[in-house]
Short mmCIF file of C-alpha atoms in Angstrom, two decimals:
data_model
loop_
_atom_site.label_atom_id
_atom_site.label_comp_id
_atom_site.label_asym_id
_atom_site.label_seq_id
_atom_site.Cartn_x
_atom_site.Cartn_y
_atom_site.Cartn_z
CA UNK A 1 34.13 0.08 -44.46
CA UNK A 2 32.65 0.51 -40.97
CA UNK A 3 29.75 -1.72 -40.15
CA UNK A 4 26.52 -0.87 -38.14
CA UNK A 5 26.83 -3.54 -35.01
CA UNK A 6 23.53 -5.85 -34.39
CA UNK A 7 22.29 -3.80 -30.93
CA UNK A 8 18.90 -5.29 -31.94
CA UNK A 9 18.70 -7.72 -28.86
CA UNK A 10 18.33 -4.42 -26.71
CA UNK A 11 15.62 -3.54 -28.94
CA UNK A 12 13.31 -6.91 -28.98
CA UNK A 13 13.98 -7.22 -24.77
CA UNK A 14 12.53 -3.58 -24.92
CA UNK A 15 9.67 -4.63 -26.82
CA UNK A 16 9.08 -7.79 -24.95
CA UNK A 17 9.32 -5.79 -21.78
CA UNK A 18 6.71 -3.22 -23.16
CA UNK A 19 4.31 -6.34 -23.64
CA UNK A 20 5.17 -7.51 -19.64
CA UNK A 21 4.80 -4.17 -17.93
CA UNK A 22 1.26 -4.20 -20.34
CA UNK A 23 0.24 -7.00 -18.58
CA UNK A 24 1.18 -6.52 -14.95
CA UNK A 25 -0.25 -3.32 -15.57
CA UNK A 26 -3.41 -4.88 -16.30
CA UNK A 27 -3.36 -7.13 -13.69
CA UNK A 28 -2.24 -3.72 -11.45
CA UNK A 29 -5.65 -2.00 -12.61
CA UNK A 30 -7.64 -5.45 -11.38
CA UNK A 31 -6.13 -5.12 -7.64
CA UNK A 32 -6.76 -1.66 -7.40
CA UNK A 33 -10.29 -2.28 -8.21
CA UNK A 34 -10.73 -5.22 -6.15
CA UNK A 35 -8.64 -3.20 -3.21
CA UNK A 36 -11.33 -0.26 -3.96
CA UNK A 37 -14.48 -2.12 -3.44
CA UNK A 38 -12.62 -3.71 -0.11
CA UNK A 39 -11.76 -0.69 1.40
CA UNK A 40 -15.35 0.79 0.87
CA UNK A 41 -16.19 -1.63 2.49
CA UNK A 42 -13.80 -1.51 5.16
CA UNK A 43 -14.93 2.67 5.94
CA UNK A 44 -18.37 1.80 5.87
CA UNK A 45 -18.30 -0.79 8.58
CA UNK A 46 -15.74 1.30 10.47
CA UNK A 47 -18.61 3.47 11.67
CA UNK A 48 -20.87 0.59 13.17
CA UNK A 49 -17.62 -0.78 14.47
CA UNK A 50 -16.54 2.58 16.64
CA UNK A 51 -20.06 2.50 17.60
CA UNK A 52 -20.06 -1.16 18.98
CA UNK A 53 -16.74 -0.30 20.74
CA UNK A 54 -17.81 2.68 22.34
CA UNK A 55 -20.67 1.24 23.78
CA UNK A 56 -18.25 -1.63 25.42
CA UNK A 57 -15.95 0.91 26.60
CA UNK A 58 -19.01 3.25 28.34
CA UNK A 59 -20.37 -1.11 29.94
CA UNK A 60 -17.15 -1.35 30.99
CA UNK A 61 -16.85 2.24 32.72
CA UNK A 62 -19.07 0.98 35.49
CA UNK A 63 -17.05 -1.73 36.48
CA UNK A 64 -14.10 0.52 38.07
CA UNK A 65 -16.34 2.38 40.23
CA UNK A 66 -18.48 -0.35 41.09
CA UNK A 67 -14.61 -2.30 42.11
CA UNK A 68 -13.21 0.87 44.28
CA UNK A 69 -16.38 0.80 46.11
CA UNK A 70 -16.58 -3.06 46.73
CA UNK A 71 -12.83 -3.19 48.00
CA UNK A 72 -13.52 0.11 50.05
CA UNK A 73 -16.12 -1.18 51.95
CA UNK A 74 -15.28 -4.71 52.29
CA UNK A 75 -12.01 -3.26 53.91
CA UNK A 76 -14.07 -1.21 56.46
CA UNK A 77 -16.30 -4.34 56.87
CA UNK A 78 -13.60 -6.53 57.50
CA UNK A 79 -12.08 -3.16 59.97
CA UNK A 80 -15.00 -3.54 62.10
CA UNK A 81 -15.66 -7.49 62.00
CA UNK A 82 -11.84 -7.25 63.66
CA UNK A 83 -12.72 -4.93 66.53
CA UNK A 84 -14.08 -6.08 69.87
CA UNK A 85 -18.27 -5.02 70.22
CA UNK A 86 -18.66 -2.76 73.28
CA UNK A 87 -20.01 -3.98 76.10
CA UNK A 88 -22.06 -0.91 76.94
CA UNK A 89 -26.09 -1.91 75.43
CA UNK A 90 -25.79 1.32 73.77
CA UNK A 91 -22.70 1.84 72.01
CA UNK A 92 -22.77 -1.91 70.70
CA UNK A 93 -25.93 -1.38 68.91
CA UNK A 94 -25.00 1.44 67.26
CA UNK A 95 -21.57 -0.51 66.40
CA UNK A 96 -23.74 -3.56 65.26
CA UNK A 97 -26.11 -1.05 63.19
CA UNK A 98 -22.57 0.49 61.50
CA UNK A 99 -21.22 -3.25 60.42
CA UNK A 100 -24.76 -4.40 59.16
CA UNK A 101 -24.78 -1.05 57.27
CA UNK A 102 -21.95 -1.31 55.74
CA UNK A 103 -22.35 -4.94 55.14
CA UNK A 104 -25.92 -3.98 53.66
CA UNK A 105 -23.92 -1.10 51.28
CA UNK A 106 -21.08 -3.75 50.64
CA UNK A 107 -24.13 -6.35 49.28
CA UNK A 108 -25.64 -3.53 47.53
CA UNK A 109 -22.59 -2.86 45.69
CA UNK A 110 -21.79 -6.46 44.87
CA UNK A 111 -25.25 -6.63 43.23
CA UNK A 112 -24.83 -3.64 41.13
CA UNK A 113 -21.58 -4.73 39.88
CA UNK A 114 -23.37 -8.06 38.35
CA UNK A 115 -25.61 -5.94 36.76
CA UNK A 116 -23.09 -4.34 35.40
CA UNK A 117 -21.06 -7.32 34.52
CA UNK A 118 -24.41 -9.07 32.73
CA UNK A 119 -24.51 -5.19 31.13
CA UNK A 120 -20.96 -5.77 30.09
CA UNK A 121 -21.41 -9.80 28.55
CA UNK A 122 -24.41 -8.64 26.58
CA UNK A 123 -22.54 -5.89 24.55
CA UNK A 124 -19.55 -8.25 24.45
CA UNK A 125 -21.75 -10.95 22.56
CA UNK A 126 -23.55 -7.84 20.78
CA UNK A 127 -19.77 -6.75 19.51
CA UNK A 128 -18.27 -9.75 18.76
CA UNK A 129 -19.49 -10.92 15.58
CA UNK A 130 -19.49 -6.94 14.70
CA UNK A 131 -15.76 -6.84 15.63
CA UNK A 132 -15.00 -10.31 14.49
CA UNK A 133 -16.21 -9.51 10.81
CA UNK A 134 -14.57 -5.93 10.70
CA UNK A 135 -11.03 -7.73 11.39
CA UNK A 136 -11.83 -10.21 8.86
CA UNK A 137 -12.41 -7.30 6.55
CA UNK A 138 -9.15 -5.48 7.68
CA UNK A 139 -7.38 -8.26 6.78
CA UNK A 140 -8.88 -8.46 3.00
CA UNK A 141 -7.88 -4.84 2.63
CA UNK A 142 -4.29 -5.01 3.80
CA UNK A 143 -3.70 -8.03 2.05
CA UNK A 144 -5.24 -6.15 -1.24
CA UNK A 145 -3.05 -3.40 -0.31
CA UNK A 146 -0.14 -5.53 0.52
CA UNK A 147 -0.53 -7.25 -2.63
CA UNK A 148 -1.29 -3.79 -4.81
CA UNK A 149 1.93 -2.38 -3.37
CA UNK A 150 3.72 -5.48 -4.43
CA UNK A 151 2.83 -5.55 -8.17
CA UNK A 152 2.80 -1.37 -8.30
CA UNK A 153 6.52 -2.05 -6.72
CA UNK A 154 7.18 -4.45 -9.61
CA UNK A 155 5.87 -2.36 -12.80
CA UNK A 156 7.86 0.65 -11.68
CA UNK A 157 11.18 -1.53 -11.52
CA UNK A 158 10.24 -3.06 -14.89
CA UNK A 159 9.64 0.40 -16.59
CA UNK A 160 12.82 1.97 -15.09
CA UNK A 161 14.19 -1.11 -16.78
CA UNK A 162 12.61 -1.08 -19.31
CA UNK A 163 13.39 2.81 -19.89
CA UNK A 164 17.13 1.78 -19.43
CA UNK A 165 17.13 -0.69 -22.08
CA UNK A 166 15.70 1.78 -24.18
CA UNK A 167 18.29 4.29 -23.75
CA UNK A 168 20.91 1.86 -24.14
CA UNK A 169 19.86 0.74 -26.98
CA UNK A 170 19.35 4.07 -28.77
CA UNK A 171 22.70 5.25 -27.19
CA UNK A 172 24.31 2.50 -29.17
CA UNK A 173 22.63 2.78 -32.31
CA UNK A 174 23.64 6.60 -31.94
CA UNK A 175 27.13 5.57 -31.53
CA UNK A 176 26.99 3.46 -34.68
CA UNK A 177 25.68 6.21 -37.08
CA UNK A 178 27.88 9.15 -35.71
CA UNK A 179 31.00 7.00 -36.59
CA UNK A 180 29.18 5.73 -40.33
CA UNK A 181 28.35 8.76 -41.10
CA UNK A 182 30.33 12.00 -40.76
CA UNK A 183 27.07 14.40 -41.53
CA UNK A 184 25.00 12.59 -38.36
CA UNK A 185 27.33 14.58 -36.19
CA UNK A 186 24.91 18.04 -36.74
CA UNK A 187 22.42 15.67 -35.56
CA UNK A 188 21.40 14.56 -31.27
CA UNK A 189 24.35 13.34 -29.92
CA UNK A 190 23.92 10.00 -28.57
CA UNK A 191 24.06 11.57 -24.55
CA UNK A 192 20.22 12.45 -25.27
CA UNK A 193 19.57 8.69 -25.32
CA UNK A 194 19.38 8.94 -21.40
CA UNK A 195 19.55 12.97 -20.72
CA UNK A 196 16.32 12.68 -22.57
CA UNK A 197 14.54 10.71 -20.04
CA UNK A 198 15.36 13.03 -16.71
CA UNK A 199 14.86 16.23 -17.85
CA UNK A 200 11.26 17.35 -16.71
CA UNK A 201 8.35 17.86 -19.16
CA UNK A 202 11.46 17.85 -21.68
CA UNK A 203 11.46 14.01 -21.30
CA UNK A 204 7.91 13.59 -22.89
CA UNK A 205 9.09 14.77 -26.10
CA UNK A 206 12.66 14.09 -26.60
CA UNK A 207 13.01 10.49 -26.00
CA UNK A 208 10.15 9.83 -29.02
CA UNK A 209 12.29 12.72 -31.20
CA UNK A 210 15.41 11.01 -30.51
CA UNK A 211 14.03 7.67 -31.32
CA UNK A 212 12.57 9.25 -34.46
CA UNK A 213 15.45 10.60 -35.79
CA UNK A 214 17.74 7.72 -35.30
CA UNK A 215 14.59 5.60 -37.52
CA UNK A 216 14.78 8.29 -39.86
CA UNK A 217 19.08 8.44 -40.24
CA UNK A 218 19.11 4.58 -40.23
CA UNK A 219 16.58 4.33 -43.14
CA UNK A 220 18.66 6.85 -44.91
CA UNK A 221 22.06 5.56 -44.63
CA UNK A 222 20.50 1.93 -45.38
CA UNK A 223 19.46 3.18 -48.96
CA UNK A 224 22.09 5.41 -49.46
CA UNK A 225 24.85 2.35 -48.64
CA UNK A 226 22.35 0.21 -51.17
CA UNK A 227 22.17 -2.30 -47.46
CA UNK A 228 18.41 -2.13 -48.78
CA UNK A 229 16.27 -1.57 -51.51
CA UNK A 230 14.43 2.11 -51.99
CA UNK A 231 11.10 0.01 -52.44
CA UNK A 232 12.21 -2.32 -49.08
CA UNK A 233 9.63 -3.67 -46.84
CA UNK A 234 10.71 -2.87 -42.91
CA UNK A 235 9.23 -6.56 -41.88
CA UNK A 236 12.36 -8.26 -44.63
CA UNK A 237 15.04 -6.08 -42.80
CA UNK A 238 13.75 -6.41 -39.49
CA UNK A 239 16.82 -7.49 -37.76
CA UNK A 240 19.22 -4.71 -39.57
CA UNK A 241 16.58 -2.18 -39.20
CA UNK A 242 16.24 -2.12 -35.45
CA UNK A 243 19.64 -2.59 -34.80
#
């Protein structure tokens, strides 16, 4: 007489599973929260931070004008400190007039450029501890994300697994009734086991019906080959019954 084999192992490491991905995806629901205060957070301080850097950017917009105009006159400074001073009275005090001009526009320009530099260390002390905390929360919220990612990464392998198991484990205890019993032919044949699982909107009924009907089969073959008792209790033939 053919004998049902013991595929119960596939059936406890399914259940054990179901209790892991459970947890993970408990802990999964904790990072998303903590992620979710981080990040709003994160987007509220973004606006105070774009602020902060703007402001930098516009102090340090200055500075490039303020160094074209230095270099351009300290070139036609040093262009005229290089030529010889006419000797005609005349001409050599309008010459001398043209250097201390420009030497008068070259010091004006030097001393608008350190106001613009003093400009330019205030809002970089003003931005600092603005820019130094929004990194510090930019860092949380990747490494929330990076961590979220990890253990989202890790429950979807598990249930894939887990969902393999499954099928494996009902494709083999649909192996073992079709070849007991001659009448569980008319019934799923034991492709469904996985088929079950891929087919869209199909696979959130079939893979319970499946697993249903092989419960139901088992039980019946059980009492009909007197394996167990028509009054049994399921926890006593635990082991036989799942596999």
């Amino acid at each position: 007489m053919k004998k049902f084999n013991n595929n119960g192992i596939f059936g406890k490491i399914t259940a054990l599973l179901n209790v892991v991905i459970f947890i993970f995806f408990v802990i999964l629901m904790v990072l998303v929260m903590k992620f979710d205060k981080i990040n709003v957070q994160y987007v509220d301080e973004t606006p105070a931070f774009n602020k902060a850097t703007d402001q930098l950017r516009a102090a340090e917009q200055p500075l490039k004008m303020d160094s074209i105009q230095i270099a351009h006159y300290q070139y036609r400074l040093d262009t005229l400190n290089q030529k010889t001073v006419p000797t005609d009275k005349k001409v050599a005090k309008e010459f001398n007039d043209e250097v201390k001009r420009i030497a008068d526009l070259l010091k004006e320009k030097e001393n608008l450029k350190a106001v613009h530099d003093s400009t330019l260390l205030v809002k970089k002390a003003e931005i600092t501890p603005i820019e130094e905390h929004y990194c510090q929360t930019q860092d949380e919220m990747n490494s929330a994300k990076s961590t979220f990612a990890v253990f989202a990464y890790l429950v979807f392998c598990l249930f894939i697994i887990k969902v393999a198991l499954f099928a494996f484990w009902n494709y083999k205890n649909s192996k073992d009734i079709h070849n007991y019993s001659a009448w569980a032919k008319k019934s799923s044949s034991p492709f469904w086991a996985f088929v079950g699982w891929i087919i869209p909107v199909f696979d959130l009924i079939k893979p319970y019906s499946f697993f249903s009907e092989l419960q139901n089969d088992t039980e019946y073959i059980l009492k009909d080959k007197k394996l167990i008792p028509d009054d049994y209790d399921k926890n006593d033939y635990n082991d036989l019954y799942i596999g």
